[in-house]
PDB file of C-alpha atoms in Angstrom:
ATOM      1  CA  UNK U   1      -2.062  49.165  -2.380  1.00 45.00           C
ATOM      2  CA  UNK U   2      -5.042  48.890  -4.437  1.00 43.00           C
ATOM      3  CA  UNK U   3      -3.247  47.699  -7.539  1.00 36.00           C
ATOM      4  CA  UNK U   4      -1.099  45.131  -5.488  1.00 34.00           C
ATOM      5  CA  UNK U   5      -4.412  43.937  -4.029  1.00 34.00           C
ATOM      6  CA  UNK U   6      -5.978  43.381  -7.484  1.00 35.00           C
ATOM      7  CA  UNK U   7      -3.090  41.325  -8.518  1.00 35.00           C
ATOM      8  CA  UNK U   8      -3.540  39.192  -5.922  1.00 32.00           C
ATOM      9  CA  UNK U   9      -7.020  38.500  -6.364  1.00 33.00           C
ATOM     10  CA  UNK U  10      -6.452  38.297 -10.456  1.00 35.00           C
ATOM     11  CA  UNK U  11      -3.575  35.692  -9.724  1.00 33.00           C
ATOM     12  CA  UNK U  12      -5.958  33.801  -7.287  1.00 31.00           C
ATOM     13  CA  UNK U  13      -8.750  33.606  -9.700  1.00 33.00           C
ATOM     14  CA  UNK U  14      -6.593  32.308 -12.610  1.00 33.00           C
ATOM     15  CA  UNK U  15      -5.250  29.551 -10.138  1.00 29.00           C
ATOM     16  CA  UNK U  16      -8.894  28.627  -9.010  1.00 32.00           C
ATOM     17  CA  UNK U  17     -10.188  28.967 -12.834  1.00 35.00           C
ATOM     18  CA  UNK U  18      -7.325  26.299 -13.438  1.00 34.00           C
ATOM     19  CA  UNK U  19      -7.910  23.901 -10.706  1.00 31.00           C
ATOM     20  CA  UNK U  20     -11.878  23.591 -10.169  1.00 31.00           C
ATOM     21  CA  UNK U  21     -12.413  22.162 -13.777  1.00 35.00           C
ATOM     22  CA  UNK U  22      -9.505  19.401 -12.689  1.00 34.00           C
ATOM     23  CA  UNK U  23     -11.423  18.570  -9.135  1.00 31.00           C
ATOM     24  CA  UNK U  24     -14.210  16.151  -9.482  1.00 37.00           C
ATOM     25  CA  UNK U  25     -17.719  16.841  -8.054  1.00 34.00           C
ATOM     26  CA  UNK U  26     -18.544  13.794  -6.445  1.00 36.00           C
ATOM     27  CA  UNK U  27     -19.384  12.828  -2.674  1.00 38.00           C
ATOM     28  CA  UNK U  28     -15.855  11.807  -0.656  1.00 40.00           C
ATOM     29  CA  UNK U  29     -17.560   8.469  -0.358  1.00 43.00           C
ATOM     30  CA  UNK U  30     -17.769   8.061  -4.057  1.00 44.00           C
ATOM     31  CA  UNK U  31     -14.169   9.158  -4.728  1.00 40.00           C
ATOM     32  CA  UNK U  32     -12.847   6.624  -2.419  1.00 57.00           C
ATOM     33  CA  UNK U  33     -14.508   4.060  -3.973  1.00 62.00           C
ATOM     34  CA  UNK U  34     -10.977   3.736  -6.332  1.00 77.00           C
ATOM     35  CA  UNK U  35      -8.873   3.866  -3.260  1.00 92.00           C
ATOM     36  CA  UNK U  36      -6.758   0.657  -3.059  1.00 96.00           C
ATOM     37  CA  UNK U  37      -7.756  -1.274   0.197  1.00 97.00           C
ATOM     38  CA  UNK U  38      -4.339  -3.381   0.253  1.00 98.00           C
ATOM     39  CA  UNK U  39      -0.982  -2.448  -2.227  1.00 98.00           C
ATOM     40  CA  UNK U  40       1.928  -5.223  -2.318  1.00 98.00           C
ATOM     41  CA  UNK U  41       4.526  -5.151  -4.392  1.00 98.00           C
ATOM     42  CA  UNK U  42       6.850  -8.466  -4.697  1.00 98.00           C
ATOM     43  CA  UNK U  43       9.039 -10.449  -7.206  1.00 98.00           C
ATOM     44  CA  UNK U  44       7.330 -14.388  -9.083  1.00 97.00           C
ATOM     45  CA  UNK U  45       9.895 -17.100 -10.097  1.00 96.00           C
ATOM     46  CA  UNK U  46       8.098 -19.362 -12.689  1.00 93.00           C
ATOM     47  CA  UNK U  47       9.247 -22.867 -13.141  1.00 94.00           C
ATOM     48  CA  UNK U  48       8.414 -25.329 -16.495  1.00 93.00           C
ATOM     49  CA  UNK U  49       8.723 -29.323 -16.232  1.00 96.00           C
ATOM     50  CA  UNK U  50       9.656 -30.110 -18.851  1.00 95.00           C
ATOM     51  CA  UNK U  51      11.178 -26.989 -20.168  1.00 94.00           C
ATOM     52  CA  UNK U  52       9.477 -24.897 -22.951  1.00 91.00           C
ATOM     53  CA  UNK U  53      10.893 -26.054 -26.313  1.00 92.00           C
ATOM     54  CA  UNK U  54      10.121 -23.950 -29.502  1.00 90.00           C
ATOM     55  CA  UNK U  55       6.977 -26.164 -30.212  1.00 91.00           C
ATOM     56  CA  UNK U  56       4.192 -26.430 -27.647  1.00 90.00           C
ATOM     57  CA  UNK U  57       3.798 -29.226 -25.485  1.00 91.00           C
ATOM     58  CA  UNK U  58       2.536 -30.265 -22.145  1.00 92.00           C
ATOM     59  CA  UNK U  59       4.395 -28.565 -19.122  1.00 92.00           C
ATOM     60  CA  UNK U  60       3.896 -28.289 -15.439  1.00 93.00           C
ATOM     61  CA  UNK U  61       3.872 -24.601 -14.880  1.00 89.00           C
ATOM     62  CA  UNK U  62       4.751 -23.031 -11.495  1.00 93.00           C
ATOM     63  CA  UNK U  63       4.463 -19.567  -9.937  1.00 92.00           C
ATOM     64  CA  UNK U  64       5.579 -18.717  -6.920  1.00 97.00           C
ATOM     65  CA  UNK U  65       5.294 -15.428  -5.838  1.00 98.00           C
ATOM     66  CA  UNK U  66       6.524 -12.826  -2.752  1.00 98.00           C
ATOM     67  CA  UNK U  67       4.953  -9.927  -1.899  1.00 98.00           C
ATOM     68  CA  UNK U  68       7.658  -8.499  -0.019  1.00 98.00           C
ATOM     69  CA  UNK U  69       5.804  -5.072   1.156  1.00 98.00           C
ATOM     70  CA  UNK U  70       2.059  -4.418   1.460  1.00 98.00           C
ATOM     71  CA  UNK U  71       0.785  -1.123   2.422  1.00 97.00           C
ATOM     72  CA  UNK U  72      -2.528  -0.248   3.269  1.00 96.00           C
ATOM     73  CA  UNK U  73      -4.017  -2.474   4.937  1.00 93.00           C
ATOM     74  CA  UNK U  74      -3.451  -5.078   8.270  1.00 94.00           C
ATOM     75  CA  UNK U  75      -1.116  -7.520   6.490  1.00 97.00           C
ATOM     76  CA  UNK U  76       2.573  -6.554   5.752  1.00 98.00           C
ATOM     77  CA  UNK U  77       3.640  -9.444   3.280  1.00 98.00           C
ATOM     78  CA  UNK U  78       2.611 -12.560   1.764  1.00 98.00           C
ATOM     79  CA  UNK U  79       3.520 -15.876  -0.873  1.00 98.00           C
ATOM     80  CA  UNK U  80       1.329 -17.022  -3.319  1.00 97.00           C
ATOM     81  CA  UNK U  81       1.895 -20.186  -5.238  1.00 92.00           C
ATOM     82  CA  UNK U  82      -0.050 -21.364  -8.543  1.00 90.00           C
ATOM     83  CA  UNK U  83       0.600 -24.975 -10.413  1.00 88.00           C
ATOM     84  CA  UNK U  84      -1.347 -25.892 -13.536  1.00 86.00           C
ATOM     85  CA  UNK U  85      -0.368 -28.871 -16.225  1.00 87.00           C
ATOM     86  CA  UNK U  86      -0.762 -26.264 -19.274  1.00 86.00           C
ATOM     87  CA  UNK U  87       0.389 -26.633 -23.200  1.00 86.00           C
ATOM     88  CA  UNK U  88       2.696 -23.898 -23.541  1.00 86.00           C
ATOM     89  CA  UNK U  89       6.026 -23.459 -25.557  1.00 86.00           C
ATOM     90  CA  UNK U  90       8.816 -20.727 -25.916  1.00 84.00           C
ATOM     91  CA  UNK U  91       6.809 -18.633 -28.889  1.00 78.00           C
ATOM     92  CA  UNK U  92       3.333 -19.224 -27.412  1.00 72.00           C
ATOM     93  CA  UNK U  93       4.577 -18.459 -23.446  1.00 62.00           C
ATOM     94  CA  UNK U  94       0.695 -18.402 -22.692  1.00 61.00           C
ATOM     95  CA  UNK U  95       0.418 -19.893 -18.976  1.00 53.00           C
ATOM     96  CA  UNK U  96      -3.565 -19.931 -19.102  1.00 60.00           C
ATOM     97  CA  UNK U  97      -6.252 -16.953 -19.034  1.00 72.00           C
ATOM     98  CA  UNK U  98      -7.819 -18.297 -15.586  1.00 80.00           C
ATOM     99  CA  UNK U  99      -6.718 -19.234 -12.145  1.00 84.00           C
ATOM    100  CA  UNK U 100      -7.192 -19.556  -8.591  1.00 88.00           C
ATOM    101  CA  UNK U 101      -4.468 -18.835  -6.296  1.00 91.00           C
ATOM    102  CA  UNK U 102      -4.403 -18.860  -2.542  1.00 96.00           C
ATOM    103  CA  UNK U 103      -2.200 -15.944  -0.765  1.00 98.00           C
ATOM    104  CA  UNK U 104      -1.150 -16.575   2.280  1.00 98.00           C
ATOM    105  CA  UNK U 105      -0.382 -13.921   4.685  1.00 98.00           C
ATOM    106  CA  UNK U 106       2.040 -13.145   7.320  1.00 98.00           C
ATOM    107  CA  UNK U 107      -0.673 -12.723  10.043  1.00 98.00           C
ATOM    108  CA  UNK U 108      -2.015 -16.282   9.111  1.00 98.00           C
ATOM    109  CA  UNK U 109      -4.702 -15.143   7.278  1.00 98.00           C
ATOM    110  CA  UNK U 110      -5.460 -16.561   3.365  1.00 98.00           C
ATOM    111  CA  UNK U 111      -7.344 -14.886   0.786  1.00 98.00           C
ATOM    112  CA  UNK U 112      -7.935 -16.756  -2.371  1.00 97.00           C
ATOM    113  CA  UNK U 113      -8.102 -15.086  -5.656  1.00 96.00           C
ATOM    114  CA  UNK U 114      -9.948 -15.889  -8.809  1.00 95.00           C
ATOM    115  CA  UNK U 115      -8.986 -14.403 -11.897  1.00 94.00           C
ATOM    116  CA  UNK U 116      -8.802 -14.102 -15.522  1.00 92.00           C
ATOM    117  CA  UNK U 117      -5.936 -12.741 -17.334  1.00 88.00           C
ATOM    118  CA  UNK U 118      -4.631 -10.918 -20.437  1.00 86.00           C
ATOM    119  CA  UNK U 119      -1.051 -10.722 -21.546  1.00 85.00           C
ATOM    120  CA  UNK U 120       1.021  -8.689 -24.061  1.00 85.00           C
ATOM    121  CA  UNK U 121       4.382  -9.247 -24.962  1.00 81.00           C
ATOM    122  CA  UNK U 122       6.209  -6.132 -26.082  1.00 81.00           C
ATOM    123  CA  UNK U 123       9.992  -4.252 -25.993  1.00 80.00           C
ATOM    124  CA  UNK U 124      11.302  -8.135 -24.467  1.00 82.00           C
ATOM    125  CA  UNK U 125       8.696  -8.066 -21.629  1.00 89.00           C
ATOM    126  CA  UNK U 126       5.508 -10.614 -20.915  1.00 88.00           C
ATOM    127  CA  UNK U 127       3.191  -8.073 -19.023  1.00 91.00           C
ATOM    128  CA  UNK U 128       0.211 -10.250 -17.785  1.00 91.00           C
ATOM    129  CA  UNK U 129      -2.353  -8.553 -15.693  1.00 93.00           C
ATOM    130  CA  UNK U 130      -5.081 -10.583 -13.749  1.00 94.00           C
ATOM    131  CA  UNK U 131      -8.591  -9.319 -12.629  1.00 96.00           C
ATOM    132  CA  UNK U 132     -10.823 -10.762 -10.563  1.00 97.00           C
ATOM    133  CA  UNK U 133     -11.831 -11.041  -7.377  1.00 97.00           C
ATOM    134  CA  UNK U 134     -11.578 -12.544  -3.695  1.00 98.00           C
ATOM    135  CA  UNK U 135     -13.599 -15.128  -3.745  1.00 98.00           C
ATOM    136  CA  UNK U 136     -12.944 -16.519  -0.164  1.00 98.00           C
ATOM    137  CA  UNK U 137     -10.732 -15.146   3.604  1.00 98.00           C
ATOM    138  CA  UNK U 138      -9.440 -11.869   4.086  1.00 98.00           C
ATOM    139  CA  UNK U 139     -10.652  -9.306   2.076  1.00 97.00           C
ATOM    140  CA  UNK U 140     -13.617 -11.742   0.406  1.00 98.00           C
ATOM    141  CA  UNK U 141     -15.676  -9.941  -2.051  1.00 98.00           C
ATOM    142  CA  UNK U 142     -13.105  -7.307  -3.460  1.00 98.00           C
ATOM    143  CA  UNK U 143     -12.158  -6.559  -6.822  1.00 98.00           C
ATOM    144  CA  UNK U 144      -7.717  -7.562  -7.379  1.00 98.00           C
ATOM    145  CA  UNK U 145      -5.751  -6.485  -9.585  1.00 97.00           C
ATOM    146  CA  UNK U 146      -2.414  -8.354 -10.188  1.00 97.00           C
ATOM    147  CA  UNK U 147       0.325  -7.286 -12.903  1.00 96.00           C
ATOM    148  CA  UNK U 148       3.476  -9.613 -13.385  1.00 95.00           C
ATOM    149  CA  UNK U 149       6.258  -8.545 -15.792  1.00 95.00           C
ATOM    150  CA  UNK U 150       9.191 -10.954 -17.021  1.00 93.00           C
ATOM    151  CA  UNK U 151      11.136 -11.323 -19.533  1.00 89.00           C
ATOM    152  CA  UNK U 152      10.343 -12.642 -23.002  1.00 84.00           C
ATOM    153  CA  UNK U 153      12.612 -16.143 -23.109  1.00 83.00           C
ATOM    154  CA  UNK U 154      15.245 -15.797 -25.389  1.00 84.00           C
ATOM    155  CA  UNK U 155      15.072 -18.519 -28.753  1.00 82.00           C
ATOM    156  CA  UNK U 156      18.503 -19.820 -28.196  1.00 88.00           C
ATOM    157  CA  UNK U 157      17.642 -20.984 -24.962  1.00 90.00           C
ATOM    158  CA  UNK U 158      14.675 -23.083 -26.163  1.00 89.00           C
ATOM    159  CA  UNK U 159      16.750 -25.638 -27.724  1.00 87.00           C
ATOM    160  CA  UNK U 160      18.023 -28.697 -25.896  1.00 84.00           C
ATOM    161  CA  UNK U 161      16.286 -29.357 -22.596  1.00 85.00           C
ATOM    162  CA  UNK U 162      14.442 -25.792 -22.987  1.00 93.00           C
ATOM    163  CA  UNK U 163      13.466 -23.057 -20.888  1.00 93.00           C
ATOM    164  CA  UNK U 164      13.159 -24.271 -17.082  1.00 94.00           C
ATOM    165  CA  UNK U 165      12.279 -20.822 -15.364  1.00 93.00           C
ATOM    166  CA  UNK U 166      11.715 -17.092 -15.494  1.00 92.00           C
ATOM    167  CA  UNK U 167      11.484 -14.479 -13.260  1.00 94.00           C
ATOM    168  CA  UNK U 168      10.366 -11.063 -12.643  1.00 96.00           C
ATOM    169  CA  UNK U 169       8.342  -8.402 -10.863  1.00 98.00           C
ATOM    170  CA  UNK U 170       4.792  -8.347  -9.276  1.00 98.00           C
ATOM    171  CA  UNK U 171       2.443  -5.872  -7.968  1.00 98.00           C
ATOM    172  CA  UNK U 172      -1.143  -6.718  -6.289  1.00 98.00           C
ATOM    173  CA  UNK U 173      -3.784  -4.333  -5.574  1.00 98.00           C
ATOM    174  CA  UNK U 174      -6.767  -5.329  -3.957  1.00 98.00           C
ATOM    175  CA  UNK U 175     -10.196  -2.561  -4.350  1.00 97.00           C
ATOM    176  CA  UNK U 176     -13.458  -1.806  -3.136  1.00 95.00           C
ATOM    177  CA  UNK U 177     -16.236  -3.481  -5.054  1.00 89.00           C
TER     178      UNK U 177
END
């Protein structure tokens, strides 16, 4: 009986020794500072008019985002449309480095997002990470991170009238400051 109790105590001590170093020693309020207030997933459709060619030219870029599933907040869906006149090509494919977008939520409320982005092209995908703040409306003053992933254009599609659209997936996270 004593031998069994000793093995149980030793096992519990081993588990505690393994887990305690992984547990952050911060107050609960500080630990929740990175907990998202809202997370949304959805789809994005981008259009270029005129289409993207191999050489840069001025095009009207429009991105239509549909957040089809939102959790953690008071909204469940939303939409956002961003339009800009930019110089772009199939090889450059750089929408812009900063923007202001207005999200319209299913509740009728809005959130204005002001962000700047970083783009990485890898493995046949373009991943754009926008970071910034909600400048007005629902969640004003909070941090925002949006990640958009679309396929890179096929270079053969960049001749003639060019690439006129692209689509992909998007995630939006709103965090406390």
